[in-house]
Short mmCIF file of C-alpha atoms and ligand atoms in Angstrom, two decimals:
data_model
loop_
_atom_site.label_atom_id
_atom_site.label_comp_id
_atom_site.label_asym_id
_atom_site.label_seq_id
_atom_site.Cartn_x
_atom_site.Cartn_y
_atom_site.Cartn_z
CA UNK A 14 66.36 131.50 88.58
CA UNK A 15 65.06 134.23 90.88
CA UNK A 16 66.61 134.45 94.32
CA UNK A 17 63.71 133.28 96.39
CA UNK A 18 61.28 130.52 95.70
CA UNK A 19 57.84 131.41 97.04
CA UNK A 20 56.80 129.24 99.92
CA UNK A 21 54.07 126.71 99.51
CA UNK A 22 50.89 128.49 100.45
CA UNK A 23 48.47 125.74 99.57
CA UNK A 24 50.21 123.32 101.90
CA UNK A 25 50.05 119.57 102.06
CA UNK A 26 46.41 118.69 102.55
CA UNK A 27 46.64 115.36 104.42
CA UNK A 28 49.02 117.07 106.84
CA UNK A 29 46.59 119.93 107.40
CA UNK A 30 43.62 117.61 107.86
CA UNK A 31 45.47 115.15 110.06
CA UNK A 32 46.98 117.85 112.23
CA UNK A 33 43.65 119.61 112.63
CA UNK A 34 42.07 116.37 113.79
CA UNK A 35 44.89 115.51 116.21
CA UNK A 36 44.91 118.97 117.78
CA UNK A 37 41.14 118.95 118.39
CA UNK A 38 41.05 115.35 119.52
CA UNK A 39 44.05 115.63 121.84
CA UNK A 40 42.54 118.68 123.54
CA UNK A 41 39.37 116.76 124.24
CA UNK A 42 41.40 113.79 125.40
CA UNK A 43 43.41 115.96 127.79
CA UNK A 44 40.21 117.57 129.02
CA UNK A 45 38.76 114.15 129.73
CA UNK A 46 41.73 113.31 131.95
CA UNK A 47 40.95 116.39 134.06
CA UNK A 48 37.18 116.81 134.14
CA UNK A 49 34.17 114.54 134.34
CA UNK A 50 31.92 114.28 131.33
CA UNK A 51 29.26 116.65 132.67
CA UNK A 52 31.71 119.54 132.88
CA UNK A 53 30.95 122.38 130.47
CA UNK A 54 34.58 122.53 129.29
CA UNK A 55 34.21 118.98 128.04
CA UNK A 56 31.05 119.96 126.21
CA UNK A 57 32.83 122.78 124.46
CA UNK A 58 35.88 120.67 123.56
CA UNK A 59 33.66 117.86 122.32
CA UNK A 60 31.70 120.26 120.11
CA UNK A 61 34.91 121.66 118.62
CA UNK A 62 36.28 118.20 117.96
CA UNK A 63 32.96 117.06 116.53
CA UNK A 64 33.01 119.84 113.99
CA UNK A 65 36.43 118.77 112.75
CA UNK A 66 35.49 115.09 112.60
CA UNK A 67 32.23 115.59 110.78
CA UNK A 68 33.76 118.03 108.34
CA UNK A 69 36.45 115.45 107.48
CA UNK A 70 33.93 112.63 107.19
CA UNK A 71 31.86 114.75 104.84
CA UNK A 72 34.73 115.66 102.57
CA UNK A 73 36.65 112.37 102.63
CA UNK A 74 33.85 109.83 103.06
CA UNK A 75 35.72 108.38 106.02
CA UNK A 76 39.14 108.92 107.51
CA UNK A 77 41.76 107.06 109.47
CA UNK A 78 44.72 108.05 111.55
CA UNK A 79 47.46 105.47 111.93
CA UNK A 80 50.61 105.46 113.95
CA UNK A 81 53.67 103.77 112.50
CA UNK A 82 56.74 104.02 114.68
CA UNK A 83 57.03 107.75 115.31
CA UNK A 84 54.89 108.85 112.41
CA UNK A 85 51.25 109.62 111.85
CA UNK A 86 49.49 108.68 108.64
CA UNK A 87 46.26 110.42 107.71
CA UNK A 88 44.34 108.27 105.20
CA UNK A 89 47.62 106.43 104.58
CA UNK A 90 49.55 109.57 103.73
CA UNK A 91 52.31 110.55 106.08
CA UNK A 92 51.76 113.71 108.06
CA UNK A 93 54.62 116.17 107.84
CA UNK A 94 55.23 117.51 111.31
CA UNK A 95 55.97 121.19 111.55
CA UNK A 96 57.52 122.95 114.50
CA UNK A 97 54.31 124.61 115.74
CA UNK A 98 52.46 121.38 116.25
CA UNK A 99 55.40 119.25 117.27
CA UNK A 100 54.62 119.11 121.01
CA UNK A 101 50.96 118.32 120.52
CA UNK A 102 51.70 115.53 118.04
CA UNK A 103 54.40 114.09 120.31
CA UNK A 104 52.05 114.18 123.29
CA UNK A 105 49.27 112.44 121.43
CA UNK A 106 51.66 109.85 120.02
CA UNK A 107 52.87 109.04 123.50
CA UNK A 108 49.34 108.68 124.92
CA UNK A 109 48.23 106.36 122.12
CA UNK A 110 51.32 104.20 122.10
CA UNK A 111 51.33 103.71 125.83
CA UNK A 112 47.77 102.36 125.48
CA UNK A 113 48.69 100.18 122.47
CA UNK A 114 46.26 102.00 120.21
CA UNK A 115 47.69 102.48 116.72
CA UNK A 116 44.69 103.40 114.63
CA UNK A 117 41.52 105.49 114.85
CA UNK A 118 38.95 105.39 112.10
CA UNK A 119 35.80 107.41 111.58
CA UNK A 120 33.52 105.88 108.96
CA UNK A 121 30.55 108.19 109.42
CA UNK A 122 29.36 111.26 111.30
CA UNK A 123 29.17 110.90 115.07
CA UNK A 124 27.28 112.82 117.74
CA UNK A 125 28.55 114.45 120.92
CA UNK A 126 27.57 111.61 123.27
CA UNK A 127 29.21 108.98 121.06
CA UNK A 128 32.38 111.00 120.85
CA UNK A 129 32.47 111.51 124.61
CA UNK A 130 31.86 107.80 125.18
CA UNK A 131 34.81 107.05 122.99
CA UNK A 132 37.19 109.57 124.51
CA UNK A 133 36.44 108.51 128.10
CA UNK A 134 36.95 104.90 127.10
CA UNK A 135 40.35 105.76 125.64
CA UNK A 136 41.36 107.77 128.70
CA UNK A 137 40.42 104.99 131.05
CA UNK A 138 42.53 102.33 129.38
CA UNK A 139 45.32 100.80 131.39
CA UNK A 140 48.82 101.30 130.09
CA UNK A 141 50.78 98.59 128.29
CA UNK A 142 47.87 96.28 127.71
CA UNK A 143 48.10 94.90 124.20
CA UNK A 144 44.45 93.96 123.99
CA UNK A 145 43.09 97.41 124.87
CA UNK A 146 41.77 97.85 121.34
CA UNK A 147 39.55 94.78 121.71
CA UNK A 148 38.05 96.20 124.88
CA UNK A 149 37.26 99.47 123.11
CA UNK A 150 35.76 97.72 120.10
CA UNK A 151 33.54 95.65 122.34
CA UNK A 152 32.42 98.66 124.35
CA UNK A 153 31.66 100.65 121.20
CA UNK A 154 29.63 97.79 119.82
CA UNK A 155 27.75 97.45 123.09
CA UNK A 156 26.86 101.16 122.94
CA UNK A 157 25.81 100.93 119.29
CA UNK A 158 28.58 103.22 118.04
CA UNK A 159 29.33 101.85 114.58
CA UNK A 160 31.09 104.79 113.05
CA UNK A 161 34.25 104.56 115.17
CA UNK A 162 36.86 101.82 114.94
CA UNK A 163 40.21 101.42 116.62
CA UNK A 164 43.20 99.24 115.81
CA UNK A 165 46.15 97.86 117.67
CA UNK A 166 49.52 99.52 117.61
CA UNK A 167 51.55 97.06 115.56
CA UNK A 168 54.99 98.20 114.66
CA UNK A 169 56.01 95.22 112.55
CA UNK A 170 52.99 94.77 110.35
CA UNK A 171 52.84 98.46 109.75
CA UNK A 172 56.47 98.59 108.72
CA UNK A 173 55.75 96.15 105.98
CA UNK A 174 53.06 98.40 104.63
CA UNK A 175 54.69 101.76 104.84
CA UNK A 176 58.39 101.56 105.38
CA UNK A 177 59.18 99.11 102.64
CA UNK A 178 60.20 101.69 100.11
CA UNK A 179 61.83 99.03 97.94
CA UNK A 180 58.45 97.45 97.41
CA UNK A 181 56.90 100.80 96.60
CA UNK A 182 59.71 101.52 94.16
CA UNK A 183 59.13 98.24 92.42
CA UNK A 184 55.43 98.94 92.21
CA UNK A 185 55.99 102.46 90.94
CA UNK A 186 58.31 101.16 88.28
CA UNK A 187 55.70 98.69 87.16
CA UNK A 188 52.97 101.32 87.05
CA UNK A 189 55.26 103.60 85.08
CA UNK A 190 56.34 101.20 82.39
CA UNK A 191 52.97 99.51 82.11
CA UNK A 192 51.40 102.93 81.57
CA UNK A 193 53.80 103.59 78.71
CA UNK A 194 52.86 100.28 77.08
CA UNK A 195 49.23 101.03 77.60
CA UNK A 196 49.28 104.50 76.04
CA UNK A 197 51.04 102.90 73.10
CA UNK A 198 48.26 100.32 72.76
CA UNK A 199 45.52 102.92 72.98
CA UNK A 200 47.23 105.08 70.36
CA UNK A 201 47.62 102.08 68.04
CA UNK A 202 43.95 101.24 68.56
CA UNK A 203 42.87 104.74 67.58
CA UNK A 204 45.20 104.80 64.57
CA UNK A 205 44.40 101.38 63.15
CA UNK A 206 40.88 100.53 64.17
CA UNK A 207 39.56 103.89 65.21
CA UNK A 208 38.55 102.51 68.61
CA UNK A 209 39.27 104.01 71.98
CA UNK A 210 39.65 101.63 74.87
CA UNK A 211 40.66 103.20 78.15
CA UNK A 212 39.38 100.64 80.64
CA UNK A 213 42.82 99.31 81.56
CA UNK A 214 44.27 102.79 81.74
CA UNK A 215 41.70 103.70 84.35
CA UNK A 216 42.82 100.94 86.68
CA UNK A 217 46.46 101.79 86.16
CA UNK A 218 45.88 105.42 87.02
CA UNK A 219 44.22 104.33 90.25
CA UNK A 220 47.40 102.39 91.06
CA UNK A 221 49.46 105.45 90.22
CA UNK A 222 47.34 107.55 92.57
CA UNK A 223 47.81 105.05 95.39
CA UNK A 224 51.57 104.96 94.88
CA UNK A 225 51.82 108.75 94.71
CA UNK A 226 49.73 109.18 97.84
CA UNK A 227 52.08 106.95 99.81
CA UNK A 228 55.29 108.52 98.57
CA UNK A 229 55.62 110.39 95.34
CA UNK A 230 59.42 110.33 95.13
CA UNK A 231 59.66 107.05 93.19
CA UNK A 232 57.25 108.05 90.43
CA UNK A 233 58.51 111.63 90.24
CA UNK A 234 62.00 110.19 89.91
CA UNK A 235 60.93 108.03 87.01
CA UNK A 236 59.27 110.99 85.32
CA UNK A 237 62.42 113.07 85.73
CA UNK A 238 64.77 110.62 84.11
CA UNK A 239 65.03 111.66 80.51
CA UNK A 240 67.17 109.10 78.79
CA UNK A 241 64.53 106.58 77.84
CA UNK A 242 64.31 105.49 74.23
CA UNK A 243 60.78 106.41 73.40
CA UNK A 244 59.98 109.89 74.37
CA UNK A 245 56.49 110.22 72.94
CA UNK A 246 54.71 107.78 75.20
CA UNK A 247 56.90 108.73 78.11
CA UNK A 248 55.70 112.27 77.81
CA UNK A 249 52.07 111.28 78.33
CA UNK A 250 52.89 109.22 81.39
CA UNK A 251 55.09 111.96 82.85
CA UNK A 252 52.34 114.53 82.42
CA UNK A 253 49.91 112.18 84.17
CA UNK A 254 52.30 111.64 87.09
CA UNK A 255 53.25 115.29 87.58
CA UNK A 256 49.57 116.22 87.38
CA UNK A 257 48.46 113.67 89.96
CA UNK A 258 51.28 114.75 92.27
CA UNK A 259 50.20 118.41 92.02
CA UNK A 260 46.56 117.42 92.46
CA UNK A 261 47.40 115.54 95.61
CA UNK A 262 49.22 118.53 97.04
CA UNK A 263 46.35 120.92 96.43
CA UNK A 264 43.85 118.51 97.95
CA UNK A 265 41.92 117.14 94.98
CA UNK A 266 39.95 114.13 96.34
CA UNK A 267 41.31 110.70 95.51
CA UNK A 268 38.55 109.75 93.10
CA UNK A 269 39.25 112.76 90.93
CA UNK A 270 43.00 112.29 91.08
CA UNK A 271 42.70 109.24 88.87
CA UNK A 272 40.52 111.28 86.50
CA UNK A 273 43.28 113.86 86.44
CA UNK A 274 45.78 111.10 85.65
CA UNK A 275 43.61 109.91 82.77
CA UNK A 276 43.28 113.45 81.43
CA UNK A 277 47.08 113.78 81.58
CA UNK A 278 47.66 110.43 79.95
CA UNK A 279 45.54 111.30 76.92
CA UNK A 280 45.98 115.06 76.63
CA UNK A 281 47.89 114.68 73.35
CA UNK A 282 45.84 111.84 71.88
CA UNK A 283 44.87 114.21 69.04
CA UNK A 284 48.41 113.95 67.74
CA UNK A 285 47.56 110.59 66.17
CA UNK A 286 45.80 112.63 63.48
CA UNK A 287 48.83 114.80 62.75
CA UNK A 288 50.98 113.58 59.81
CA UNK A 289 54.27 112.14 60.97
CA UNK A 290 56.36 114.56 58.86
CA UNK A 291 54.90 117.46 60.79
CA UNK A 292 54.97 115.75 64.15
CA UNK A 293 58.64 114.89 64.16
CA UNK A 294 60.00 117.56 61.87
CA UNK A 295 63.30 118.62 63.40
CA UNK A 296 63.24 122.06 61.75
CA UNK A 297 60.92 124.96 62.38
CA UNK A 298 57.37 124.38 61.16
CA UNK A 299 55.99 126.45 58.29
CA UNK A 300 52.84 128.49 58.85
CA UNK A 301 50.64 125.81 57.26
CA UNK A 302 52.31 123.07 59.26
CA UNK A 303 51.85 125.06 62.44
CA UNK A 304 48.14 125.33 61.75
CA UNK A 305 47.95 121.54 61.34
CA UNK A 306 49.99 120.94 64.48
CA UNK A 307 47.83 123.30 66.48
CA UNK A 308 44.69 121.44 65.66
CA UNK A 309 45.70 118.50 67.85
CA UNK A 310 43.65 119.73 70.84
CA UNK A 311 40.52 119.75 68.68
CA UNK A 312 41.30 116.31 67.23
CA UNK A 313 41.93 115.10 70.75
CA UNK A 314 38.55 116.28 71.99
CA UNK A 315 36.89 114.60 69.00
CA UNK A 316 38.62 111.29 69.61
CA UNK A 317 37.78 111.33 73.31
CA UNK A 318 34.13 111.94 72.52
CA UNK A 319 34.12 108.38 71.24
CA UNK A 320 34.55 107.10 74.77
CA UNK A 321 31.88 104.57 75.57
CA UNK A 322 30.91 105.76 79.01
CA UNK A 323 29.85 109.34 79.25
CA UNK A 324 30.21 111.01 82.58
CA UNK A 325 32.48 113.06 84.76
CA UNK A 326 35.60 111.27 83.57
CA UNK A 327 35.01 111.65 79.85
CA UNK A 328 33.95 115.28 80.24
CA UNK A 329 37.11 116.09 82.16
CA UNK A 330 39.32 114.31 79.63
CA UNK A 331 37.70 116.02 76.66
CA UNK A 332 37.99 119.43 78.29
CA UNK A 333 41.64 118.92 79.20
CA UNK A 334 42.59 117.69 75.72
CA UNK A 335 40.84 120.69 74.23
CA UNK A 336 42.24 123.29 76.61
CA UNK A 337 45.78 122.17 77.42
CA UNK A 338 47.41 124.77 75.14
CA UNK A 339 45.22 127.59 76.35
CA UNK A 340 47.05 129.95 78.65
CA UNK A 341 45.98 131.37 81.96
CA UNK A 342 45.36 134.77 80.34
CA UNK A 343 43.26 133.01 77.67
CA UNK A 344 45.78 133.44 74.85
CA UNK A 345 47.17 130.29 73.24
CA UNK A 346 45.14 127.91 71.09
CA UNK A 347 42.57 126.82 69.93
CA UNK A 348 41.19 130.33 69.51
CA UNK A 349 37.94 130.69 71.38
CA UNK A 350 35.16 133.04 70.43
CA UNK A 351 33.72 133.01 73.91
CA UNK A 352 36.51 133.33 76.43
CA UNK A 353 36.31 131.41 79.65
CA UNK A 354 38.88 130.34 82.18
CA UNK A 355 40.40 126.91 81.47
CA UNK A 356 39.33 124.21 83.95
CA UNK A 357 41.52 123.33 86.92
CA UNK A 358 42.60 120.08 85.26
CA UNK A 359 43.52 121.95 82.07
CA UNK A 360 45.52 124.51 84.04
CA UNK A 361 47.43 121.74 85.81
CA UNK A 362 48.12 119.85 82.60
CA UNK A 363 49.13 123.04 80.77
CA UNK A 364 52.04 123.51 83.12
CA UNK A 365 53.14 119.90 83.54
CA UNK A 366 52.97 119.52 79.75
CA UNK A 367 55.09 122.63 79.23
CA UNK A 368 57.68 121.49 81.77
CA UNK A 369 57.96 117.97 80.49
CA UNK A 370 58.24 119.01 76.85
CA UNK A 371 61.11 121.36 77.63
CA UNK A 372 63.04 119.03 79.91
CA UNK A 373 63.30 116.53 77.09
CA UNK A 374 66.46 114.77 76.08
CA UNK A 375 68.86 116.93 74.10
CA UNK A 376 68.34 115.08 70.84
CA UNK A 377 64.84 116.53 70.69
CA UNK A 378 65.55 119.94 71.98
CA UNK A 379 67.73 122.98 71.55
CA UNK A 380 67.37 123.99 75.16
CA UNK A 381 69.83 122.39 77.54
CA UNK A 382 68.74 119.69 79.92
CA UNK A 383 68.45 121.75 83.09
CA UNK A 384 65.27 122.09 84.96
CA UNK A 385 66.23 125.15 87.02
CA UNK A 386 66.23 127.26 83.83
CA UNK A 387 62.85 125.94 82.81
CA UNK A 388 61.34 126.49 86.24
CA UNK A 389 62.71 130.05 86.13
CA UNK A 390 61.09 130.54 82.75
CA UNK A 391 57.80 129.23 84.07
CA UNK A 392 57.94 131.49 87.09
CA UNK A 393 58.41 134.49 84.78
CA UNK A 394 55.22 133.47 82.99
CA UNK A 395 53.29 132.98 86.18
CA UNK A 396 49.98 134.85 85.91
CA UNK A 397 50.17 135.17 82.12
CA UNK A 398 50.74 131.64 80.81
CA UNK A 399 50.25 129.72 84.02
CA UNK A 400 48.12 129.75 87.13
CA UNK A 401 50.32 131.45 89.78
CA UNK A 402 49.12 129.28 92.68
CA UNK A 403 49.78 126.08 90.75
CA UNK A 404 53.23 127.27 89.67
CA UNK A 405 54.22 127.67 93.32
CA UNK A 406 53.06 124.19 94.19
CA UNK A 407 54.79 122.73 91.16
CA UNK A 408 58.15 124.39 91.81
CA UNK A 409 58.13 123.26 95.42
CA UNK A 410 57.34 119.76 94.28
CA UNK A 411 59.99 119.47 91.57
CA UNK A 412 62.69 121.37 93.43
CA UNK A 413 65.48 123.26 91.71
CA UNK A 414 67.32 119.98 91.41
CA UNK A 415 64.67 117.38 90.61
CA UNK A 416 64.96 113.78 91.71
CA UNK A 417 67.30 112.00 89.30
CA UNK A 418 69.49 115.06 88.60
CA UNK A 419 73.25 114.48 88.49
CA UNK A 420 74.98 117.16 90.58
CA UNK A 421 78.48 118.28 91.45
CA UNK A 422 79.03 119.22 95.10
CA UNK A 423 81.49 121.70 96.60
CA UNK A 424 83.31 118.73 98.10
CA UNK A 425 84.09 117.62 94.52
CA UNK A 426 81.82 114.61 94.94
CA UNK A 427 79.24 113.86 92.33
CA UNK A 428 75.86 112.35 93.13
CA UNK A 429 72.26 111.85 92.11
CA UNK A 430 69.37 113.67 93.79
CA UNK A 431 67.14 111.12 95.49
CA UNK A 432 64.76 113.21 97.61
CA UNK A 433 63.48 116.80 97.74
CA UNK A 434 63.08 118.50 101.13
CA UNK A 435 59.53 119.19 102.24
CA UNK A 436 60.51 122.61 103.56
CA UNK A 437 60.48 125.00 100.61
CA UNK A 438 63.20 127.14 102.22
CA UNK A 439 65.52 124.17 101.69
CA UNK A 440 64.60 123.62 98.06
CA UNK A 441 68.28 123.77 97.02
CA UNK A 442 69.36 121.23 99.66
CA UNK A 443 68.02 117.85 98.53
CA UNK A 444 69.19 114.41 99.59
CA UNK A 445 71.89 113.08 97.29
CA UNK A 446 73.22 109.59 96.68
CA UNK A 447 76.97 109.99 96.26
CA UNK A 448 78.70 108.13 93.44
CA UNK A 449 82.19 106.76 93.53
CA UNK A 450 84.34 105.56 90.70
CA UNK A 451 85.72 102.07 90.80
CA UNK A 452 86.68 99.45 88.22
CA UNK A 453 85.91 101.74 85.34
CA UNK A 454 82.41 102.79 86.34
CA UNK A 455 80.41 104.88 88.78
CA UNK A 456 78.80 103.06 91.69
CA UNK A 457 76.24 103.94 94.30
CA UNK A 458 77.72 105.29 97.54
CA UNK A 459 76.06 106.62 100.68
CA UNK A 460 73.09 108.98 100.73
CA UNK A 461 73.80 112.40 102.24
CA UNK A 462 71.42 115.15 103.28
CA UNK A 463 72.54 118.58 102.07
CA UNK A 464 70.81 120.31 104.94
CA UNK A 465 73.35 118.78 107.32
CA UNK A 466 75.64 121.31 108.92
CA UNK A 467 79.09 120.97 110.34
CA UNK A 468 78.70 120.97 114.12
CA UNK A 469 81.84 122.95 114.80
CA UNK A 470 81.45 125.73 112.22
CA UNK A 471 77.69 125.71 111.64
CA UNK A 472 78.31 125.78 107.88
CA UNK A 473 76.54 123.43 105.52
CA UNK A 474 78.63 120.33 104.98
CA UNK A 475 77.85 120.02 101.28
CA UNK A 476 76.31 122.31 98.65
CA UNK A 477 75.42 121.79 95.01
CA UNK A 478 77.80 123.67 92.73
CA UNK A 479 76.15 122.77 89.43
CA UNK A 480 74.17 120.16 87.58
CA UNK A 481 75.96 117.79 85.21
CA UNK A 482 74.88 116.02 82.07
CA UNK A 483 74.80 112.28 82.86
CA UNK A 484 75.61 111.40 79.25
CA UNK A 485 78.96 113.17 79.48
CA UNK A 486 79.83 111.00 82.44
CA UNK A 487 78.47 107.86 80.88
CA UNK A 488 76.05 107.47 83.73
CA UNK A 489 72.69 105.87 83.23
CA UNK A 490 70.71 107.60 85.95
CA UNK A 491 67.79 105.19 85.68
CA UNK A 492 70.05 102.32 86.65
CA UNK A 493 71.19 104.05 89.81
CA UNK A 494 67.84 105.28 90.76
CA UNK A 495 65.77 102.14 90.49
FE1 FE2 B 523 49.71 119.17 73.26
FE1 FE2 B 524 51.89 117.33 75.46
#
């Protein structure tokens, strides 16, 4: 693994969008506490804020900003606060909470007068009045402003929605295993009756997108656990999940994220046409066999052309199935006579497919089960095999020690990685659930954060020494993780 992991230059889109909105809106809000609405400063601030709002409405359809405890959620995705914007976000949080306003929603474009109306209404609210939001709603209605809505600051209800990670874990688990069953069904359908039915898969991928947008750690964890029985169908689901998670980080709109999931789920569908002896041959393939194997992208495209509805989704799926073994520098297969750059979806799937097929369980693979080696390998091929920008995003997402990895710490503890740090500088300092040995087996202990330092010495309290193979320790990671 190279010394330094490049920092995430594409950023976390909901954070960027949410922060941009808060900064512009809070400035206007502050201005409104100082000047009257005829002042030219207010005009300028309102125009600046308007630009941000209308840009967001145009790209997202509508957007909402919610406050849950001390956190902001932009379109239900938590905003990651960075040091530069910390004071502004704190200030805004304080102003909203003291007025019992917990949600702002923009459903359509607004004009300058409407925005000013709204901001002066907010400013003028009395503190600690729980029904402030009703007053605002009434006033907005009275003025004919339909595009703006506000909601009450409700800590309890909101906690149920966002903080209940157990619920999200359960849901993620269901999405994951149902997807595996579903891919199986679709494959059987193609094999036996030559029909392709993807209706259910579509809905499931929408669920996966929702879960990933709230918190991707549960689904990424499931994708990283490699000791399931049936690898083949797992692989498809893993590729879908990794791809959606990358897509979310580079700002692909929600609607297309589920398309991306579908393209990932069925990228290898062409393999149903490959004879089993070739498909699961443990030894090296002969030249003829390799030719057969390498026709699966073409078979895949052919099968997907049977999809009933033609449109954006089917086109994207066909393209991705056809292109997923093409490399960034246009080598790879199938051989094209007219060279053109693979589509964004294909480029994403090419790298998640590569990663997931190498991090397979040992029984399938000569390469050892360590993802840091594979990520290193991928980084070396950045720009030739893979899209360099996507590689950066992917490595930051997976971390050197992916969720679900069994690690040995310098304190001689062993533990399982449960969360990757958002800050790419801390990519080697994940959160780890310590394990302790009692009554003949390993049990879940406390969760520690490896970025914690000793107060007296300033040194890190715990550091990963190496990764361990869970099978050698008789540990079923899935059991601990779920
Ligand atoms: Fe493939
Ligand atoms: Fe694949």
